[in-house]
Structures are given as structure tokens and as C-alpha cells.
PDB file of C-alpha atoms in Angstrom:
ATOM      1  CA  MET A  16       0.726   2.020 -23.364  1.00  0.00           C
ATOM      2  CA  LYS A  17       4.405   3.067 -23.033  1.00  0.00           C
ATOM      3  CA  PRO A  18       7.077   0.187 -23.642  1.00  0.00           C
ATOM      4  CA  ILE A  19       8.024  -0.199 -20.043  1.00  0.00           C
ATOM      5  CA  VAL A  20       4.802  -2.314 -19.345  1.00  0.00           C
ATOM      6  CA  LEU A  21       6.831  -5.316 -21.084  1.00  0.00           C
ATOM      7  CA  SER A  22       9.346  -4.897 -17.997  1.00  0.00           C
ATOM      8  CA  ILE A  23       6.390  -4.328 -15.799  1.00  0.00           C
ATOM      9  CA  LEU A  24       4.443  -7.744 -16.720  1.00  0.00           C
ATOM     10  CA  LEU A  25       7.756  -9.681 -16.628  1.00  0.00           C
ATOM     11  CA  PHE A  26       8.234  -8.455 -12.879  1.00  0.00           C
ATOM     12  CA  LEU A  27       4.840  -9.250 -11.871  1.00  0.00           C
ATOM     13  CA  SER A  28       5.305 -12.846 -13.249  1.00  0.00           C
ATOM     14  CA  ILE A  29       8.552 -13.336 -11.468  1.00  0.00           C
ATOM     15  CA  PHE A  30       7.630 -11.441  -8.052  1.00  0.00           C
ATOM     16  CA  SER A  31       4.228 -12.898  -6.809  1.00  0.00           C
ATOM     17  CA  VAL A  32       1.845 -10.859  -4.763  1.00  0.00           C
ATOM     18  CA  HIS A  33       2.931 -12.956  -1.499  1.00  0.00           C
ATOM     19  CA  ALA A  34       6.342 -11.885  -2.286  1.00  0.00           C
ATOM     20  CA  GLN A  35       5.531  -8.281  -2.624  1.00  0.00           C
ATOM     21  CA  ILE A  36       3.426  -8.356   0.475  1.00  0.00           C
ATOM     22  CA  GLU A  37       6.722  -9.913   2.202  1.00  0.00           C
ATOM     23  CA  TRP A  38       8.368  -5.932   1.676  1.00  0.00           C
ATOM     24  CA  LEU A  39       5.776  -4.638   3.802  1.00  0.00           C
ATOM     25  CA  GLY A  40       6.775  -4.736   7.904  1.00  0.00           C
ATOM     26  CA  ILE A  41       5.485  -3.865  10.835  1.00  0.00           C
ATOM     27  CA  ILE A  42       7.086  -3.506  14.415  1.00  0.00           C
ATOM     28  CA  ASN A  43       6.551  -6.148  16.533  1.00  0.00           C
ATOM     29  CA  ASP A  44       8.493  -5.444  19.778  1.00  0.00           C
ATOM     30  CA  PRO A  45       7.554  -6.471  23.537  1.00  0.00           C
ATOM     31  CA  ASP A  46       8.218  -2.839  24.734  1.00  0.00           C
ATOM     32  CA  GLY A  47       5.806  -1.343  22.018  1.00  0.00           C
ATOM     33  CA  TYR A  48       8.342   0.322  19.996  1.00  0.00           C
ATOM     34  CA  THR A  49      11.524  -0.094  18.463  1.00  0.00           C
ATOM     35  CA  ASN A  50      14.607   2.679  17.811  1.00  0.00           C
ATOM     36  CA  VAL A  51      15.216   3.648  14.224  1.00  0.00           C
ATOM     37  CA  ARG A  52      18.867   4.089  13.756  1.00  0.00           C
ATOM     38  CA  ALA A  53      20.875   6.811  11.118  1.00  0.00           C
ATOM     39  CA  ASP A  54      22.095   4.502   8.046  1.00  0.00           C
ATOM     40  CA  SER A  55      25.631   5.489   8.490  1.00  0.00           C
ATOM     41  CA  SER A  56      26.066   6.179  11.822  1.00  0.00           C
ATOM     42  CA  MET A  57      23.724   3.955  13.630  1.00  0.00           C
ATOM     43  CA  LEU A  58      22.580   6.485  15.827  1.00  0.00           C
ATOM     44  CA  ILE A  59      19.201   6.240  17.180  1.00  0.00           C
ATOM     45  CA  ILE A  60      17.065   9.034  15.226  1.00  0.00           C
ATOM     46  CA  ASP A  61      13.481   8.062  15.636  1.00  0.00           C
ATOM     47  CA  LYS A  62      10.965   5.645  16.937  1.00  0.00           C
ATOM     48  CA  LEU A  63       8.227   3.029  15.525  1.00  0.00           C
ATOM     49  CA  TYR A  64       5.708   1.673  17.478  1.00  0.00           C
ATOM     50  CA  ASN A  65       3.871  -1.545  16.908  1.00  0.00           C
ATOM     51  CA  ASN A  66       1.576  -2.449  13.846  1.00  0.00           C
ATOM     52  CA  GLN A  67       3.295   0.861  12.295  1.00  0.00           C
ATOM     53  CA  VAL A  68       3.689  -0.273   8.844  1.00  0.00           C
ATOM     54  CA  PHE A  69       7.498   0.281   6.578  1.00  0.00           C
ATOM     55  CA  PHE A  70       8.470  -0.542   3.291  1.00  0.00           C
ATOM     56  CA  ASP A  71      11.657  -3.259   3.987  1.00  0.00           C
ATOM     57  CA  TRP A  72      14.409  -2.769   1.481  1.00  0.00           C
ATOM     58  CA  ASN A  73      16.174  -5.741   2.524  1.00  0.00           C
ATOM     59  CA  THR A  74      13.749  -7.893   2.391  1.00  0.00           C
ATOM     60  CA  ARG A  75      13.132  -7.136  -1.177  1.00  0.00           C
ATOM     61  CA  LEU A  76      17.198  -7.406  -1.585  1.00  0.00           C
ATOM     62  CA  GLU A  77      16.633 -11.397  -0.012  1.00  0.00           C
ATOM     63  CA  ILE A  78      13.859 -12.123  -1.820  1.00  0.00           C
ATOM     64  CA  GLU A  79      16.079 -11.189  -5.206  1.00  0.00           C
ATOM     65  CA  ASP A  80      19.130 -12.269  -4.850  1.00  0.00           C
ATOM     66  CA  GLY A  81      19.802 -13.773  -0.906  1.00  0.00           C
ATOM     67  CA  ALA A  82      21.223 -10.351   0.521  1.00  0.00           C
ATOM     68  CA  LYS A  83      21.340 -11.194   3.981  1.00  0.00           C
ATOM     69  CA  ASP A  84      21.751  -8.397   7.245  1.00  0.00           C
ATOM     70  CA  ASN A  85      20.771  -8.583  10.929  1.00  0.00           C
ATOM     71  CA  TRP A  86      20.141  -4.615  10.389  1.00  0.00           C
ATOM     72  CA  HIS A  87      17.324  -3.600   7.727  1.00  0.00           C
ATOM     73  CA  HIS A  88      16.871  -0.478   5.774  1.00  0.00           C
ATOM     74  CA  ILE A  89      13.224   0.938   5.932  1.00  0.00           C
ATOM     75  CA  GLU A  90      11.172   3.292   4.319  1.00  0.00           C
ATOM     76  CA  TYR A  91       8.271   4.842   6.210  1.00  0.00           C
ATOM     77  CA  GLY A  92       6.013   7.677   6.808  1.00  0.00           C
ATOM     78  CA  ALA A  93       3.843   8.850   9.474  1.00  0.00           C
ATOM     79  CA  LYS A  94       2.259   7.147  12.009  1.00  0.00           C
ATOM     80  CA  ASN A  95      -0.851   8.629  11.581  1.00  0.00           C
ATOM     81  CA  GLY A  96      -2.397  10.143   8.945  1.00  0.00           C
ATOM     82  CA  MET A  97      -1.663   9.415   4.554  1.00  0.00           C
ATOM     83  CA  THR A  98       2.055   9.281   3.455  1.00  0.00           C
ATOM     84  CA  MET A  99       2.694   8.823  -0.237  1.00  0.00           C
ATOM     85  CA  ILE A 100       5.991   7.894  -0.752  1.00  0.00           C
ATOM     86  CA  TYR A 101       7.475   8.398  -4.323  1.00  0.00           C
ATOM     87  CA  SER A 102      11.377   8.210  -4.800  1.00  0.00           C
ATOM     88  CA  GLY A 103      11.828   9.419  -0.832  1.00  0.00           C
ATOM     89  CA  THR A 104       8.969  11.925  -1.139  1.00  0.00           C
ATOM     90  CA  GLU A 105       7.332  11.972   2.501  1.00  0.00           C
ATOM     91  CA  SER A 106       9.161   9.515   3.753  1.00  0.00           C
ATOM     92  CA  LYS A 107      11.582   8.839   6.250  1.00  0.00           C
ATOM     93  CA  THR A 108      14.502   6.093   6.329  1.00  0.00           C
ATOM     94  CA  GLY A 109      16.837   4.428   8.428  1.00  0.00           C
ATOM     95  CA  ARG A 110      17.661   0.942   9.958  1.00  0.00           C
ATOM     96  CA  ILE A 111      16.074  -1.482  12.329  1.00  0.00           C
ATOM     97  CA  HIS A 112      17.055  -4.863  13.405  1.00  0.00           C
ATOM     98  CA  LYS A 113      15.200  -7.755  11.924  1.00  0.00           C
ATOM     99  CA  SER A 114      13.700  -9.484  15.146  1.00  0.00           C
ATOM    100  CA  ARG A 115      11.742  -6.486  15.866  1.00  0.00           C
ATOM    101  CA  ILE A 116       9.922  -6.993  12.351  1.00  0.00           C
ATOM    102  CA  ARG A 117       6.662  -9.119  11.806  1.00  0.00           C
ATOM    103  CA  TYR A 118       5.736  -9.392   8.409  1.00  0.00           C
ATOM    104  CA  LEU A 119       2.334  -8.809   6.635  1.00  0.00           C
ATOM    105  CA  SER A 120       2.322 -12.093   4.577  1.00  0.00           C
ATOM    106  CA  GLU A 121       3.106 -13.669   8.278  1.00  0.00           C
ATOM    107  CA  LEU A 122      -0.301 -12.354   9.460  1.00  0.00           C
ATOM    108  CA  LYS A 123      -3.578 -14.652   9.177  1.00  0.00           C
ATOM    109  CA  GLN A 124      -5.561 -13.414   6.295  1.00  0.00           C
ATOM    110  CA  LEU A 125      -9.101 -12.536   6.060  1.00  0.00           C
ATOM    111  CA  PRO A 126     -10.447 -14.628   3.160  1.00  0.00           C
ATOM    112  CA  GLN A 127     -12.277 -13.726   0.040  1.00  0.00           C
ATOM    113  CA  ILE A 128     -15.873 -14.424  -0.016  1.00  0.00           C
ATOM    114  CA  SER A 129     -16.922 -13.407  -3.283  1.00  0.00           C
ATOM    115  CA  SER A 130     -15.933 -11.323  -6.444  1.00  0.00           C
ATOM    116  CA  SER A 131     -17.830  -9.531  -9.274  1.00  0.00           C
ATOM    117  CA  LYS A 132     -16.500  -7.774 -12.295  1.00  0.00           C
ATOM    118  CA  ASP A 133     -16.260  -4.198  -9.794  1.00  0.00           C
ATOM    119  CA  ILE A 134     -17.148  -5.966  -6.097  1.00  0.00           C
ATOM    120  CA  PHE A 135     -14.720  -7.787  -4.015  1.00  0.00           C
ATOM    121  CA  LYS A 136     -15.945  -8.551  -0.604  1.00  0.00           C
ATOM    122  CA  TYR A 137     -13.958 -10.316   2.140  1.00  0.00           C
ATOM    123  CA  GLY A 138     -14.919 -11.411   5.463  1.00  0.00           C
ATOM    124  CA  ASN A 139     -15.545 -13.735   8.556  1.00  0.00           C
ATOM    125  CA  ASP A 140     -18.264 -14.213  11.212  1.00  0.00           C
ATOM    126  CA  THR A 141     -17.432 -10.733  12.965  1.00  0.00           C
ATOM    127  CA  LEU A 142     -15.763  -8.683   9.868  1.00  0.00           C
ATOM    128  CA  SER A 143     -16.499  -8.042   6.478  1.00  0.00           C
ATOM    129  CA  ILE A 144     -15.188  -5.840   3.821  1.00  0.00           C
ATOM    130  CA  GLU A 145     -16.459  -4.564   0.605  1.00  0.00           C
ATOM    131  CA  ILE A 146     -14.376  -3.132  -2.218  1.00  0.00           C
ATOM    132  CA  LYS A 147     -16.212  -1.410  -5.101  1.00  0.00           C
ATOM    133  CA  ARG A 148     -14.808   0.110  -8.199  1.00  0.00           C
ATOM    134  CA  ARG A 149     -16.230   2.274 -11.023  1.00  0.00           C
ATOM    135  CA  PRO A 150     -15.262   2.421 -14.939  1.00  0.00           C
ATOM    136  CA  PHE A 151     -13.717   6.244 -14.787  1.00  0.00           C
ATOM    137  CA  ASN A 152     -15.828   8.812 -16.373  1.00  0.00           C
ATOM    138  CA  ALA A 153     -13.459  11.471 -17.991  1.00  0.00           C
ATOM    139  CA  LYS A 154     -16.723  13.401 -18.809  1.00  0.00           C
ATOM    140  CA  SER A 155     -16.678  14.010 -15.464  1.00  0.00           C
ATOM    141  CA  HIS A 156     -13.214  15.003 -14.969  1.00  0.00           C
ATOM    142  CA  LYS A 157     -10.661  17.898 -16.049  1.00  0.00           C
ATOM    143  CA  LEU A 158      -7.764  16.443 -17.916  1.00  0.00           C
ATOM    144  CA  VAL A 159      -5.184  18.212 -18.992  1.00  0.00           C
ATOM    145  CA  LYS A 160      -2.589  16.159 -21.253  1.00  0.00           C
ATOM    146  CA  ASP A 161       0.606  16.557 -22.634  1.00  0.00           C
ATOM    147  CA  GLN A 162       0.683  18.601 -26.107  1.00  0.00           C
ATOM    148  CA  GLU A 163       2.917  16.515 -27.789  1.00  0.00           C
ATOM    149  CA  ASN A 164       2.456  12.517 -27.019  1.00  0.00           C
ATOM    150  CA  GLY A 165      -1.114  13.237 -25.773  1.00  0.00           C
ATOM    151  CA  TRP A 166      -0.374  11.454 -22.119  1.00  0.00           C
ATOM    152  CA  VAL A 167      -2.436  12.821 -19.165  1.00  0.00           C
ATOM    153  CA  LYS A 168      -0.900  15.360 -16.805  1.00  0.00           C
ATOM    154  CA  SER A 169      -2.890  16.037 -14.957  1.00  0.00           C
ATOM    155  CA  ILE A 170      -6.731  15.447 -13.312  1.00  0.00           C
ATOM    156  CA  ASP A 171      -8.780  17.749 -11.585  1.00  0.00           C
ATOM    157  CA  GLY A 172      -5.924  20.023 -11.023  1.00  0.00           C
ATOM    158  CA  VAL A 173      -3.676  17.024  -9.815  1.00  0.00           C
ATOM    159  CA  GLU A 174      -0.508  15.455 -11.390  1.00  0.00           C
ATOM    160  CA  SER A 175       0.833  13.245  -8.528  1.00  0.00           C
ATOM    161  CA  LEU A 176      -1.634  10.176 -10.102  1.00  0.00           C
ATOM    162  CA  TRP A 177      -1.029   6.643  -8.809  1.00  0.00           C
ATOM    163  CA  GLY A 178      -1.940   3.800 -11.140  1.00  0.00           C
ATOM    164  CA  ILE A 179      -1.669   4.787 -14.525  1.00  0.00           C
ATOM    165  CA  ASP A 180       1.691   6.137 -16.613  1.00  0.00           C
ATOM    166  CA  GLY A 181       0.137   8.621 -18.957  1.00  0.00           C
ATOM    167  CA  ASN A 182      -3.071   6.583 -19.752  1.00  0.00           C
ATOM    168  CA  ILE A 183      -6.520   7.454 -19.055  1.00  0.00           C
ATOM    169  CA  PRO A 184      -7.452   5.707 -16.021  1.00  0.00           C
ATOM    170  CA  GLN A 185     -10.280   2.349 -16.972  1.00  0.00           C
ATOM    171  CA  TYR A 186     -10.880   2.414 -12.986  1.00  0.00           C
ATOM    172  CA  GLU A 187     -11.137   4.284 -10.090  1.00  0.00           C
ATOM    173  CA  TYR A 188     -12.349   3.511  -6.459  1.00  0.00           C
ATOM    174  CA  GLU A 189     -16.270   3.436  -5.766  1.00  0.00           C
ATOM    175  CA  SER A 190     -16.125   3.140  -1.862  1.00  0.00           C
ATOM    176  CA  VAL A 191     -14.150   0.709   0.988  1.00  0.00           C
ATOM    177  CA  THR A 192     -17.025  -0.203   3.540  1.00  0.00           C
ATOM    178  CA  VAL A 193     -16.158  -1.838   6.753  1.00  0.00           C
ATOM    179  CA  THR A 194     -18.814  -3.797   8.517  1.00  0.00           C
ATOM    180  CA  TYR A 195     -18.208  -4.951  12.147  1.00  0.00           C
ATOM    181  CA  PRO A 196     -20.551  -5.765  15.181  1.00  0.00           C
ATOM    182  CA  SER A 197     -21.134  -2.241  16.501  1.00  0.00           C
ATOM    183  CA  GLY A 198     -21.048  -0.499  13.392  1.00  0.00           C
ATOM    184  CA  VAL A 199     -20.177   0.545   9.491  1.00  0.00           C
ATOM    185  CA  LEU A 200     -16.656   2.152   8.540  1.00  0.00           C
ATOM    186  CA  GLN A 201     -16.688   4.024   5.314  1.00  0.00           C
ATOM    187  CA  PHE A 202     -13.819   5.125   3.579  1.00  0.00           C
ATOM    188  CA  PRO A 203     -13.550   8.856   3.223  1.00  0.00           C
ATOM    189  CA  LYS A 204     -13.215  10.693  -0.161  1.00  0.00           C
ATOM    190  CA  GLU A 205      -9.960  11.648   0.287  1.00  0.00           C
ATOM    191  CA  ASN A 206      -8.450   8.054   1.416  1.00  0.00           C
ATOM    192  CA  LEU A 207      -9.677   6.508  -2.288  1.00  0.00           C
ATOM    193  CA  GLN A 208      -9.129   9.669  -4.458  1.00  0.00           C
ATOM    194  CA  TYR A 209      -6.743   9.946  -7.359  1.00  0.00           C
ATOM    195  CA  LEU A 210      -6.051   6.136  -6.778  1.00  0.00           C
ATOM    196  CA  TYR A 211      -6.721   4.159 -10.002  1.00  0.00           C
ATOM    197  CA  GLU A 212      -7.029   1.090 -11.602  1.00  0.00           C
ATOM    198  CA  PRO A 213      -8.452  -0.909  -8.423  1.00  0.00           C
ATOM    199  CA  GLY A 214      -9.000  -4.458  -8.619  1.00  0.00           C
ATOM    200  CA  ASP A 215      -8.857  -7.881  -6.466  1.00  0.00           C
ATOM    201  CA  ASN A 216      -5.475 -10.116  -7.949  1.00  0.00           C
ATOM    202  CA  PHE A 217      -3.002  -8.314  -5.531  1.00  0.00           C
ATOM    203  CA  THR A 218      -5.201  -7.680  -2.839  1.00  0.00           C
ATOM    204  CA  HIS A 219      -4.332  -8.649   1.040  1.00  0.00           C
ATOM    205  CA  ILE A 220      -6.568  -7.872   4.293  1.00  0.00           C
ATOM    206  CA  VAL A 221      -4.527  -9.276   7.104  1.00  0.00           C
ATOM    207  CA  LEU A 222      -5.532  -9.722  10.991  1.00  0.00           C
ATOM    208  CA  SER A 223      -2.710  -8.324  13.648  1.00  0.00           C
ATOM    209  CA  ASP A 224      -3.404  -7.644  17.494  1.00  0.00           C
ATOM    210  CA  ASP A 225      -5.277  -4.856  19.398  1.00  0.00           C
ATOM    211  CA  ASN A 226      -7.902  -4.587  17.374  1.00  0.00           C
ATOM    212  CA  THR A 227      -6.174  -3.808  14.164  1.00  0.00           C
ATOM    213  CA  PHE A 228      -6.041  -5.167  10.647  1.00  0.00           C
ATOM    214  CA  PHE A 229      -4.037  -3.873   7.356  1.00  0.00           C
ATOM    215  CA  LEU A 230      -5.593  -3.665   3.633  1.00  0.00           C
ATOM    216  CA  PHE A 231      -2.993  -3.951   1.264  1.00  0.00           C
ATOM    217  CA  MET A 232      -3.433  -3.884  -2.272  1.00  0.00           C
ATOM    218  CA  MET A 233      -1.341  -3.385  -5.681  1.00  0.00           C
ATOM    219  CA  ASN A 234      -2.961  -1.686  -8.207  1.00  0.00           C
ATOM    220  CA  SER A 235      -1.473  -0.491 -12.285  1.00  0.00           C
ATOM    221  CA  ASP A 236      -2.306  -0.141 -15.103  1.00  0.00           C
ATOM    222  CA  GLY A 237       0.785  -1.917 -16.148  1.00  0.00           C
ATOM    223  CA  ALA A 238       3.299   0.680 -15.885  1.00  0.00           C
ATOM    224  CA  GLY A 239       2.078   2.920 -12.991  1.00  0.00           C
ATOM    225  CA  GLY A 240       2.039   0.075 -10.362  1.00  0.00           C
ATOM    226  CA  TYR A 241       1.621   1.098  -6.526  1.00  0.00           C
ATOM    227  CA  MET A 242       1.056  -0.407  -3.271  1.00  0.00           C
ATOM    228  CA  VAL A 243      -1.338   1.167  -0.921  1.00  0.00           C
ATOM    229  CA  VAL A 244      -1.857   0.351   3.041  1.00  0.00           C
ATOM    230  CA  TRP A 245      -4.598   1.060   5.347  1.00  0.00           C
ATOM    231  CA  THR A 246      -4.081   0.280   8.820  1.00  0.00           C
ATOM    232  CA  ILE A 247      -7.447   0.137  10.725  1.00  0.00           C
ATOM    233  CA  LYS A 248      -7.546   0.019  14.328  1.00  0.00           C
ATOM    234  CA  ASP A 249     -10.642   0.258  16.311  1.00  0.00           C
ATOM    235  CA  TYR A 250     -12.602   0.341  12.872  1.00  0.00           C
ATOM    236  CA  ARG A 251     -10.963   3.831  11.821  1.00  0.00           C
ATOM    237  CA  ILE A 252      -8.549   4.654   9.433  1.00  0.00           C
ATOM    238  CA  LYS A 253      -5.194   5.281  11.136  1.00  0.00           C
ATOM    239  CA  SER A 254      -2.617   5.498   8.403  1.00  0.00           C
ATOM    240  CA  GLN A 255      -2.394   5.280   4.686  1.00  0.00           C
ATOM    241  CA  LEU A 256       0.882   4.461   3.078  1.00  0.00           C
ATOM    242  CA  VAL A 257       1.244   4.840  -0.405  1.00  0.00           C
ATOM    243  CA  ILE A 258       4.202   3.485  -2.328  1.00  0.00           C
ATOM    244  CA  ARG A 259       5.681   3.404  -6.046  1.00  0.00           C
ATOM    245  CA  GLY A 260       8.906   3.185  -7.481  1.00  0.00           C
ATOM    246  CA  PHE A 261       9.878  -0.373  -5.529  1.00  0.00           C
TER     247      PHE A 261
END
């Protein structure tokens, strides 16, 4: 494990997962959307719609050093589908007024009902979510390592690996299953692959309006930390936002 793990562990000891989920907001506007403005000119450049998730850089600064600003600098992805954010890749940025923001930390949480080594369950009377992980079997994958230091460069031909920092993963997702009164949602493989080291220590499932809820997890081997938020509307995955470099 690289030396940076020490600083990451210190980081996690200072900022609780509650603080980190406070960095993630959704639009909460009576009009159903809010305008996104350019950082410099404040011209309207985009629209975000209610329940669309984004990363709020201002809130992170407020938590860290008390900085205050009514116009918050945000980073966000696509309204629908999957967005992987790392150092600006595949993301958009702009400013929105803080009065149009509601944070995931303010929403009602779905309680955890059981936890074992590899199975984590959350639920209430009408909704249950089961997250299963399994040990990563290196023999079932094609790993390419750096010839000098032995760090993992790619797995199955993919170099964008989440949750590790050069190490062979210890765990991977096996499944995420949502059970609701009229059916079952099984997360597709493409929404879980290459996201490593899942656990339940940094997991929140929060409930919004319009039959929408959010599954938030922060996973890491210590140095490869990332956040992932799945937006589930009408029991279908509407979007997935994956963030690192925070």
C-alpha cells in the first residue's frame, strides 16, 4: 500500500461519512429545475432538475474552513446514465444558488437491519435493499502489472479502476438487490463492475420524494477512495455518479 494511505486514514478520521454525504446535494426547486450559471460570467449555461445529484465544492470548503458563499460551485454528471468524475473527466461545472440545494444528509435514511461479513441489508415495511460483496478472485481476471513496481495497471483490459491504488482488490460487488411491493430490481453488472472494496461502514440509503431514493457508498482500500451514488426512480436506476479526487 502506498504511503498516501496514512494521509487518507487521517482524512477519514477527521471527516465522518456524515460530513462527506453533506458534500452531495440534489436540486430542490418549486419550478422543478434550477439554472446553472458559468463560474466567471454567471450566464446561464445549463439546467439541473429536481432530485439530480451533484458534488458541492462550497459545502466541503464550509465544513473545512468555514468559507461562506451564496452561489455554490458544483460538479455534476448526466441527468440519466452513468458518469465517472475524476479530475474533471466526464463532468460539468457551474454555480447554483444555495437556496435551491437540499443535501442527502438532510433526507430520511433507510435503516440498516442486518450486517454480516459480506451481506448488508437495509429496509423498512415496504422497501429492502441487499448489498452483497465477494472476495476478488484474481485467477478469474486478467491483471496487468507495472514491471517496475508490481502495481496493478489494468484488470480485464480496463485501466480506470475504483477503490484501489495499485493493489489487487480484496473485494468486489456480487449484487445489489432492491425488493419493493410489486417486484425486484437487480442492479446490472455494468453498474457494479470495476468498483472495488465495497463495505457498509460508509453507506447511506436516503429517501426523497417522487418515488426516488439514493444509494450512497464510499469505498476504498485506504488510498483509492471514491464515492458512488445511484439514483433510483420508480425502482429503476436513473443515474449513477462516481467521484474521486475529492
